[in-house]
Tab-separated table of C-alpha atoms and ligand atoms in Angstrom:
chain	number	residue	atom	x	y	z
L	1	MET	CA	-12.069	-18.670	-14.582
L	2	ALA	CA	-10.410	-20.130	-11.511
L	3	THR	CA	-8.743	-17.933	-8.926
L	4	LEU	CA	-4.995	-17.810	-9.563
L	5	ARG	CA	-3.122	-19.401	-6.668
L	6	ILE	CA	0.437	-20.679	-6.736
L	7	LEU	CA	1.235	-21.082	-3.025
L	8	ASP	CA	-1.313	-22.837	-0.855
L	9	VAL	CA	-1.918	-21.874	2.766
L	10	ASP	CA	0.980	-24.068	3.924
L	11	GLY	CA	3.396	-22.403	1.530
L	12	LYS	CA	3.433	-25.407	-0.836
L	13	VAL	CA	3.630	-24.766	-4.562
L	14	ILE	CA	0.409	-26.102	-6.107
L	15	ASN	CA	0.937	-24.635	-9.570
L	16	PRO	CA	4.619	-25.431	-10.317
L	17	GLU	CA	4.615	-24.250	-13.932
L	18	LYS	CA	3.741	-20.765	-12.668
L	19	GLU	CA	6.286	-20.602	-9.831
L	20	PRO	CA	8.447	-17.548	-10.628
L	21	LYS	CA	12.120	-18.264	-11.069
L	22	LEU	CA	13.607	-15.450	-9.039
L	23	PRO	CA	16.882	-15.251	-7.153
L	24	LYS	CA	16.882	-16.041	-3.454
L	25	GLU	CA	18.050	-12.476	-2.642
L	26	GLU	CA	15.001	-10.999	-4.371
L	27	LEU	CA	12.593	-13.273	-2.502
L	28	LEU	CA	14.284	-12.480	0.800
L	29	LYS	CA	13.914	-8.780	0.023
L	30	TRP	CA	10.128	-9.267	-0.359
L	31	TYR	CA	10.071	-11.165	2.921
L	32	GLU	CA	12.004	-8.483	4.817
L	33	VAL	CA	9.660	-5.800	3.481
L	34	MET	CA	6.654	-7.838	4.614
L	35	VAL	CA	8.077	-8.376	8.098
L	36	ALA	CA	9.044	-4.700	8.435
L	37	ASN	CA	5.567	-3.698	7.262
L	38	ARG	CA	3.886	-5.972	9.827
L	39	LEU	CA	6.041	-4.629	12.667
L	40	PHE	CA	5.455	-1.051	11.529
L	41	ASP	CA	1.726	-1.756	11.676
L	42	GLU	CA	1.842	-3.232	15.172
L	43	LYS	CA	3.922	-0.334	16.477
L	44	GLY	CA	1.881	2.317	14.673
L	45	TRP	CA	-1.311	0.995	16.261
L	46	LYS	CA	0.199	1.135	19.759
L	47	LEU	CA	1.661	4.619	19.192
L	48	GLN	CA	-1.782	5.884	18.224
L	49	ARG	CA	-3.400	4.225	21.257
L	50	GLN	CA	-0.780	5.886	23.475
L	51	GLY	CA	-1.591	9.267	21.930
L	52	ARG	CA	1.876	9.630	20.424
L	53	VAL	CA	0.699	9.742	16.795
L	54	SER	CA	-2.649	11.064	15.665
L	55	PHE	CA	-3.922	8.309	13.358
L	56	HIS	CA	-3.094	4.841	12.103
L	57	VAL	CA	-4.077	2.833	9.031
L	58	PRO	CA	-3.695	-0.936	9.588
L	59	THR	CA	-2.133	-3.085	6.858
L	60	ALA	CA	-1.777	-6.519	8.511
L	61	GLY	CA	-2.891	-9.320	6.213
L	62	GLN	CA	-2.331	-7.381	2.992
L	63	GLU	CA	1.486	-7.515	2.787
L	64	ALA	CA	1.592	-9.882	-0.219
L	65	VAL	CA	1.043	-6.742	-2.282
L	66	VAL	CA	4.825	-6.253	-2.136
L	67	ALA	CA	5.086	-8.615	-5.127
L	68	ALA	CA	2.991	-6.247	-7.255
L	69	ALA	CA	5.669	-3.564	-6.893
L	70	ALA	CA	8.344	-6.164	-7.634
L	71	ALA	CA	6.753	-6.814	-11.037
L	72	LEU	CA	7.168	-3.157	-12.087
L	73	LYS	CA	10.081	-1.077	-13.339
L	74	ASN	CA	11.161	1.788	-11.095
L	75	THR	CA	9.948	4.319	-13.670
L	76	ASP	CA	6.388	2.940	-13.604
L	77	TRP	CA	3.899	4.934	-11.553
L	78	ILE	CA	2.141	3.551	-8.497
L	79	PHE	CA	-1.158	5.144	-7.439
L	80	PRO	CA	-1.806	3.570	-4.038
L	81	ALA	CA	-4.879	3.651	-1.830
L	82	TYR	CA	-3.663	3.626	1.795
L	83	ARG	CA	-2.637	0.072	2.662
L	84	GLU	CA	0.151	-0.417	0.122
L	85	HIS	CA	3.041	0.425	2.450
L	86	ALA	CA	4.823	-2.749	1.263
L	87	CYS	CA	4.994	-1.370	-2.310
L	88	TYR	CA	6.404	1.891	-1.033
L	89	LEU	CA	9.026	0.162	1.104
L	90	TYR	CA	9.980	-2.141	-1.763
L	91	ARG	CA	10.932	0.844	-3.917
L	92	TRP	CA	13.656	1.941	-1.494
L	93	LYS	CA	17.151	0.639	-2.187
L	94	ASP	CA	17.747	0.904	1.535
L	95	LEU	CA	14.732	-0.412	3.427
L	96	GLU	CA	15.874	1.232	6.652
L	97	GLN	CA	15.743	4.659	5.004
L	98	GLY	CA	12.241	3.947	3.736
L	99	LEU	CA	11.152	3.038	7.251
L	100	ALA	CA	12.771	6.209	8.603
L	101	GLU	CA	10.741	8.345	6.193
L	102	LEU	CA	7.541	6.494	7.061
L	103	ILE	CA	8.151	6.944	10.793
L	104	ASP	CA	8.929	10.675	10.389
L	105	HIS	CA	5.725	10.890	8.382
L	106	ILE	CA	3.486	9.307	11.024
L	107	PHE	CA	4.935	11.634	13.642
L	108	ASN	CA	4.306	14.548	11.250
L	109	ASN	CA	7.663	15.992	12.311
L	110	GLU	CA	10.018	18.409	10.503
L	111	ASP	CA	11.491	15.560	8.424
L	112	ASP	CA	8.090	14.268	7.319
L	113	PRO	CA	8.238	14.746	3.539
L	114	GLN	CA	4.607	15.957	3.629
L	115	ARG	CA	5.434	18.336	6.535
L	116	GLY	CA	2.434	17.205	8.531
L	117	ARG	CA	-0.087	18.219	5.904
L	118	ARG	CA	-1.360	14.657	5.375
L	119	ILE	CA	-3.135	12.187	7.612
L	120	PRO	CA	-0.556	9.606	8.767
L	121	GLY	CA	-0.907	6.812	6.201
L	122	LEU	CA	-1.700	9.010	3.196
L	123	TYR	CA	1.849	9.677	2.079
L	124	GLY	CA	3.682	9.640	-1.224
L	125	SER	CA	7.023	10.267	-2.862
L	126	LYS	CA	7.598	12.078	-6.125
L	127	ARG	CA	11.078	10.593	-6.408
L	128	LEU	CA	9.750	7.049	-6.035
L	129	ARG	CA	6.774	7.693	-8.339
L	130	PHE	CA	4.481	6.636	-5.511
L	131	VAL	CA	1.647	9.135	-5.791
L	132	THR	CA	0.138	10.659	-2.639
L	133	PRO	CA	-3.455	9.445	-2.385
L	134	SER	CA	-6.432	11.687	-1.703
L	135	ALA	CA	-8.996	10.870	0.978
L	136	PRO	CA	-12.093	10.695	-1.293
L	137	ILE	CA	-12.408	7.025	-2.225
L	138	GLY	CA	-11.642	6.235	-5.871
L	139	THR	CA	-9.836	9.482	-6.803
L	140	GLN	CA	-6.633	7.647	-7.687
L	141	ILE	CA	-8.436	5.416	-10.213
L	142	ILE	CA	-9.087	8.240	-12.674
L	143	GLN	CA	-5.661	9.747	-11.976
L	144	ALA	CA	-3.998	6.451	-12.940
L	145	ALA	CA	-6.097	6.152	-16.102
L	146	GLY	CA	-5.136	9.717	-17.040
L	147	ALA	CA	-1.461	9.187	-16.238
L	148	GLY	CA	-1.604	6.002	-18.322
L	149	TYR	CA	-3.010	8.018	-21.200
L	150	ALA	CA	-0.151	10.498	-20.789
L	151	ALA	CA	2.399	7.653	-20.841
L	152	LYS	CA	0.848	6.350	-24.052
L	153	TYR	CA	0.880	9.834	-25.601
L	154	LEU	CA	4.507	10.401	-24.587
L	155	LYS	CA	5.449	6.850	-25.650
L	156	ASP	CA	7.673	6.659	-22.572
L	157	GLY	CA	7.038	2.936	-22.081
L	158	ASN	CA	5.821	3.380	-18.511
L	159	VAL	CA	2.875	1.644	-16.901
L	160	THR	CA	0.578	3.070	-14.234
L	161	MET	CA	-0.648	0.737	-11.514
L	162	VAL	CA	-3.519	1.716	-9.252
L	163	PHE	CA	-4.772	0.143	-6.024
L	164	PHE	CA	-8.266	0.522	-4.641
L	165	GLY	CA	-10.566	-1.404	-2.320
L	166	ASP	CA	-13.732	-3.424	-2.823
L	167	GLY	CA	-15.665	-0.405	-1.541
L	168	ALA	CA	-14.117	1.818	-4.192
L	169	THR	CA	-15.717	-0.297	-6.947
L	170	SER	CA	-18.979	1.459	-6.008
L	171	SER	CA	-17.511	4.896	-6.752
L	172	ASN	CA	-18.159	6.852	-9.935
L	173	ASP	CA	-14.420	7.135	-10.396
L	174	PHE	CA	-14.134	3.356	-10.736
L	175	HIS	CA	-16.510	3.441	-13.703
L	176	SER	CA	-14.913	6.524	-15.288
L	177	GLY	CA	-11.363	5.261	-14.832
L	178	MET	CA	-11.987	1.712	-16.055
L	179	ASN	CA	-14.043	2.877	-19.016
L	180	PHE	CA	-11.611	5.580	-20.106
L	181	ALA	CA	-8.591	3.296	-19.785
L	182	ALA	CA	-10.220	0.498	-21.772
L	183	VAL	CA	-11.464	2.793	-24.560
L	184	LYS	CA	-8.110	4.565	-24.865
L	185	LYS	CA	-6.123	1.353	-24.284
L	186	THR	CA	-3.976	3.006	-21.650
L	187	PRO	CA	-1.098	1.003	-20.089
L	188	THR	CA	-2.820	0.764	-16.718
L	189	VAL	CA	-3.095	-2.095	-14.250
L	190	PHE	CA	-6.126	-1.844	-11.966
L	191	VAL	CA	-5.623	-3.753	-8.723
L	192	CYS	CA	-8.677	-4.150	-6.526
L	193	MET	CA	-7.618	-5.138	-3.022
L	194	ASN	CA	-10.797	-6.980	-2.110
L	195	ASN	CA	-10.333	-7.262	1.641
L	196	GLN	CA	-14.032	-8.143	2.149
L	197	TRP	CA	-14.957	-4.977	4.031
L	198	ALA	CA	-15.388	-1.246	3.408
L	199	ILE	CA	-15.218	-0.093	7.029
L	200	SER	CA	-18.294	-1.966	8.402
L	201	VAL	CA	-19.945	-2.676	5.022
L	202	PRO	CA	-19.414	-6.279	3.866
L	203	LEU	CA	-18.747	-7.211	0.262
L	204	THR	CA	-22.259	-8.705	-0.064
L	205	GLU	CA	-23.699	-5.219	0.433
L	206	GLN	CA	-21.232	-3.654	-1.978
L	207	THR	CA	-22.026	-5.723	-5.051
L	208	ALA	CA	-24.398	-8.350	-6.405
L	209	ALA	CA	-21.662	-9.602	-8.744
L	210	LYS	CA	-20.146	-13.032	-8.027
L	211	ARG	CA	-16.635	-11.711	-8.428
L	212	LEU	CA	-15.383	-8.145	-8.674
L	213	ALA	CA	-13.020	-9.225	-11.464
L	214	ASP	CA	-16.085	-9.902	-13.626
L	215	LYS	CA	-16.745	-6.163	-13.770
L	216	ALA	CA	-13.833	-5.891	-16.199
L	217	ILE	CA	-15.915	-7.703	-18.850
L	218	ALA	CA	-18.351	-4.789	-19.072
L	219	TYR	CA	-15.491	-2.395	-19.834
L	220	GLY	CA	-13.880	-4.665	-22.410
L	221	MET	CA	-10.695	-5.487	-20.581
L	222	PRO	CA	-9.365	-8.732	-19.096
L	223	GLY	CA	-10.280	-9.350	-15.449
L	224	ILE	CA	-8.498	-11.881	-13.292
L	225	GLN	CA	-9.092	-12.976	-9.713
L	226	ILE	CA	-6.099	-13.984	-7.645
L	227	ASP	CA	-5.408	-15.154	-4.124
L	228	GLY	CA	-4.268	-11.805	-2.744
L	229	ASN	CA	-2.428	-13.455	0.157
L	230	ASP	CA	-0.168	-15.334	-2.241
L	231	VAL	CA	2.940	-13.360	-3.242
L	232	PHE	CA	3.496	-15.489	-6.348
L	233	ALA	CA	-0.058	-15.099	-7.647
L	234	PHE	CA	0.459	-11.348	-7.264
L	235	TYR	CA	3.798	-11.409	-9.060
L	236	ILE	CA	2.606	-13.517	-11.989
L	237	ALA	CA	-0.718	-11.707	-12.485
L	238	VAL	CA	0.882	-8.255	-12.377
L	239	SER	CA	3.796	-9.316	-14.602
L	240	GLU	CA	1.392	-10.602	-17.256
L	241	ALA	CA	-0.797	-7.484	-17.029
L	242	VAL	CA	2.278	-5.238	-17.267
L	243	GLU	CA	3.585	-7.085	-20.347
L	244	CYS	CA	0.188	-6.731	-21.986
L	245	ALA	CA	0.136	-2.989	-21.167
L	246	ARG	CA	3.664	-2.452	-22.515
L	247	ARG	CA	2.756	-4.255	-25.745
L	248	GLY	CA	0.065	-1.602	-26.239
L	249	GLU	CA	-2.827	-3.978	-25.573
L	250	GLY	CA	-4.355	-1.809	-22.860
L	251	PRO	CA	-5.420	-2.256	-19.253
L	252	THR	CA	-6.174	-5.282	-17.061
L	253	MET	CA	-8.111	-5.502	-13.825
L	254	ILE	CA	-6.800	-7.779	-11.078
L	255	GLU	CA	-9.007	-8.612	-8.121
L	256	ALA	CA	-6.799	-9.657	-5.209
L	257	VAL	CA	-8.856	-11.562	-2.654
L	258	THR	CA	-7.406	-10.756	0.733
L	259	TYR	CA	-8.482	-9.728	4.222
L	260	ARG	CA	-7.896	-6.775	6.515
L	261	LEU	CA	-6.964	-8.446	9.810
L	262	GLY	CA	-7.120	-5.237	11.832
L	263	SER	CA	-9.616	-2.415	12.121
L	264	HIS	CA	-10.302	-0.027	9.241
L	265	THR	CA	-8.305	2.715	10.947
L	266	SER	CA	-7.537	3.743	14.508
L	267	SER	CA	-11.007	5.379	14.508
L	268	ASP	CA	-12.690	2.000	14.030
L	269	ASP	CA	-13.322	-1.129	16.117
L	270	TRP	CA	-13.842	-4.278	14.029
L	271	THR	CA	-15.359	-6.241	16.914
L	272	ARG	CA	-18.524	-4.159	16.430
L	273	TYR	CA	-19.376	-5.648	13.020
L	274	ARG	CA	-17.598	-8.940	12.408
L	275	SER	CA	-17.043	-12.176	14.301
L	276	LYS	CA	-13.815	-13.276	15.939
L	277	ASP	CA	-14.300	-16.571	14.108
L	278	GLU	CA	-14.167	-14.896	10.724
L	279	VAL	CA	-10.951	-13.066	11.587
L	280	GLU	CA	-9.415	-16.259	13.023
L	281	GLN	CA	-10.150	-18.149	9.811
L	282	TRP	CA	-8.438	-15.508	7.695
L	283	LYS	CA	-5.449	-15.445	10.046
L	284	GLN	CA	-4.790	-19.038	8.978
L	285	LYS	CA	-4.365	-17.791	5.406
L	286	GLU	CA	-2.264	-14.699	6.092
L	287	PRO	CA	0.549	-14.024	3.636
L	288	ILE	CA	3.690	-13.742	5.789
L	289	ARG	CA	3.593	-17.191	7.381
L	290	ARG	CA	2.701	-18.736	4.025
L	291	PHE	CA	5.671	-17.159	2.322
L	292	LYS	CA	7.923	-17.999	5.260
L	293	ASP	CA	6.951	-21.693	4.958
L	294	TYR	CA	7.827	-21.573	1.268
L	295	LEU	CA	11.229	-20.025	2.030
L	296	LEU	CA	11.878	-22.641	4.742
L	297	ASN	CA	10.932	-25.480	2.352
L	298	LYS	CA	13.283	-24.058	-0.268
L	299	ARG	CA	16.027	-23.730	2.330
L	300	TYR	CA	16.315	-20.048	1.528
L	301	LEU	CA	15.672	-19.319	5.188
L	302	THR	CA	16.100	-21.058	8.538
L	303	GLU	CA	14.051	-20.538	11.697
L	304	GLU	CA	17.080	-18.860	13.313
L	305	GLU	CA	17.541	-16.459	10.396
L	306	ASP	CA	13.830	-15.672	10.489
L	307	GLU	CA	14.010	-14.833	14.175
L	308	LYS	CA	16.962	-12.533	13.421
L	309	ILE	CA	14.977	-10.692	10.724
L	310	TRP	CA	12.067	-9.983	13.089
L	311	LYS	CA	14.465	-8.853	15.843
L	312	LYS	CA	16.441	-6.685	13.420
L	313	TYR	CA	13.416	-4.702	12.221
L	314	ASP	CA	11.974	-4.520	15.716
L	315	ARG	CA	15.173	-2.827	16.867
L	316	ILE	CA	15.431	-0.592	13.782
L	317	LEU	CA	11.840	0.606	14.203
L	318	ASN	CA	12.250	1.239	17.933
L	319	ASP	CA	15.350	3.360	17.260
L	320	LEU	CA	13.601	5.294	14.491
L	321	ILE	CA	10.585	5.948	16.696
L	322	GLU	CA	12.805	7.248	19.483
L	323	LYS	CA	14.554	9.623	17.075
L	324	ALA	CA	11.408	10.748	15.257
L	325	GLU	CA	9.616	11.591	18.484
L	326	LYS	CA	12.410	13.959	19.528
L	327	LYS	CA	12.312	15.949	16.297
L	328	SER	CA	10.545	19.327	16.093
L	329	PRO	CA	7.241	19.825	14.301
L	330	PRO	CA	7.447	21.300	10.770
L	331	ARG	CA	8.119	25.043	10.735
L	332	LEU	CA	4.957	27.115	10.653
L	333	GLU	CA	5.887	28.726	7.327
L	334	THR	CA	5.897	25.331	5.500
L	335	MET	CA	2.125	25.264	5.853
L	336	PHE	CA	2.034	28.231	3.474
L	337	THR	CA	5.214	28.080	1.416
L	338	GLU	CA	4.993	24.486	0.196
L	339	VAL	CA	1.486	24.463	-1.216
L	340	TYR	CA	1.665	26.746	-4.247
L	341	GLU	CA	4.762	27.676	-6.194
L	342	GLU	CA	4.022	31.291	-5.323
L	343	ILE	CA	2.044	32.134	-2.202
L	344	PRO	CA	-1.282	33.711	-3.211
L	345	TRP	CA	-2.266	36.940	-1.422
L	346	HIS	CA	-4.930	35.377	0.768
L	347	LEU	CA	-2.523	32.730	2.115
L	348	ARG	CA	0.118	35.419	2.664
L	349	GLU	CA	-2.401	37.310	4.803
L	350	GLN	CA	-3.155	34.161	6.782
L	351	TYR	CA	0.567	33.479	7.185
L	352	GLU	CA	1.140	36.987	8.589
L	353	GLU	CA	-1.762	36.524	10.981
L	354	ALA	CA	-0.487	33.102	12.095
L	355	ARG	CA	2.952	34.591	12.721
L	356	ARG	CA	1.481	37.373	14.853
L	357	PHE	CA	-0.404	34.758	16.838
L	358	TYR	CA	2.199	31.972	17.192
L	359	GLY	CA	5.430	33.928	16.778
L	360	ASP	CA	8.064	32.974	14.217
L	361	LYS	CA	8.309	29.205	14.845
E	1	TPP	C1	-16.148	9.376	-1.554
E	1	TPP	C2	-15.931	8.867	-0.159
E	1	TPP	N1	-16.947	8.309	0.516
E	1	TPP	C3	-16.762	7.828	1.764
E	1	TPP	C4	-15.530	7.924	2.361
E	1	TPP	C5	-15.290	7.379	3.777
E	1	TPP	N2	-14.510	6.138	3.659
E	1	TPP	C6	-13.175	6.148	3.902
E	1	TPP	S1	-12.499	4.619	3.662
E	1	TPP	C7	-13.989	3.963	3.251
E	1	TPP	C8	-14.100	2.494	2.909
E	1	TPP	C9	-13.315	2.101	1.729
E	1	TPP	O1	-13.354	0.701	1.598
E	1	TPP	P1	-12.515	-0.050	0.526
E	1	TPP	O2	-12.554	0.709	-0.748
E	1	TPP	O3	-12.987	-1.445	0.501
E	1	TPP	O4	-11.012	0.047	1.060
E	1	TPP	P2	-10.404	-0.560	2.413
E	1	TPP	O5	-10.550	0.503	3.456
E	1	TPP	O6	-11.153	-1.783	2.752
E	1	TPP	O7	-8.979	-0.835	2.137
E	1	TPP	C10	-15.000	4.913	3.308
E	1	TPP	C11	-16.416	4.636	3.027
E	1	TPP	C12	-14.478	8.547	1.639
E	1	TPP	N3	-13.257	8.674	2.152
E	1	TPP	N4	-14.713	9.009	0.373
E	2	MG	MG1	-12.196	-3.084	1.490
């Protein structure tokens, strides 16, 4: 099967019968999320290098994923890995508020919803049904299969969508999750963000398969490969998989072929294991410029309006950073009170000891 692509690298529609018919406002919302995500990434990287935040997870090059969230209902569950910020931001009615929460989170300040207990980048929101990921690779795959099974049992009509990387396809949880979901026909959409690398391990060392999407065959579910830098391929593939899941026909695996333009995290340096040429070539195919060209061709956007969007989010993010940096760290007690519903005795002892040591902060 051919790779699904609707927008080519110049933003031209090459598959017109598949071009989604969506209102201009919706498409501009995707675009604003993508721009805000890219700027957040650039600023987050610099903040980490300046020692102002502790860690950063780059997302540049993978922003087309926004369209996957757009193909869901708000009651569907998203189980992200750690580069799906665009899906998280899309779920906010007010994008600025979403950015504010993300910025408070990376500063691990008192308004960070996770109160500093998570690595910056591994965040979630119960309200938005965007599940906090765990660090061990692949964990979210079995969680999404299980939550899909629960949705089927409850007949609540919801779908679970899970994101994981090419590296995660080598985890036991990939096998368990895919197999369970296919056997139980759970309403789950498996999205493999194949960005070609698992830290410094290239795809060729991860699998001998021609395409990761082919792995779906062994589990008895449909597998489709898409251009993961094409917002429309994302939207159409996820919409079809979601419809199939809601009809009770079970899960689908989507392999989104994309590229991580930055380093794995702020603890990594990509120049140590891949060529500048390779990165340059992928930059030509990156999703934001492609989508922008489409919007310009459609006359949904002008160059001047585009410039205004970038400037707007640059200013918004700078203001949020300034505010977030001035906020206090989470109160000491939140480390103990927000983990279990009732504090177990051993944590209470540790809390008392911490209070004696640090005072009542
Ligand atoms: C079980 C497990 N093994 C190893 C690691 C260390 N580790 C963190 S991210 C990562 C690479 C994951 O690559 P991929 O799944 O392709 O996702 P990407 O980072 O490319 O988005 C590894 C090996 C881990 N977190 N958990
Ligand atoms: Mg990867």
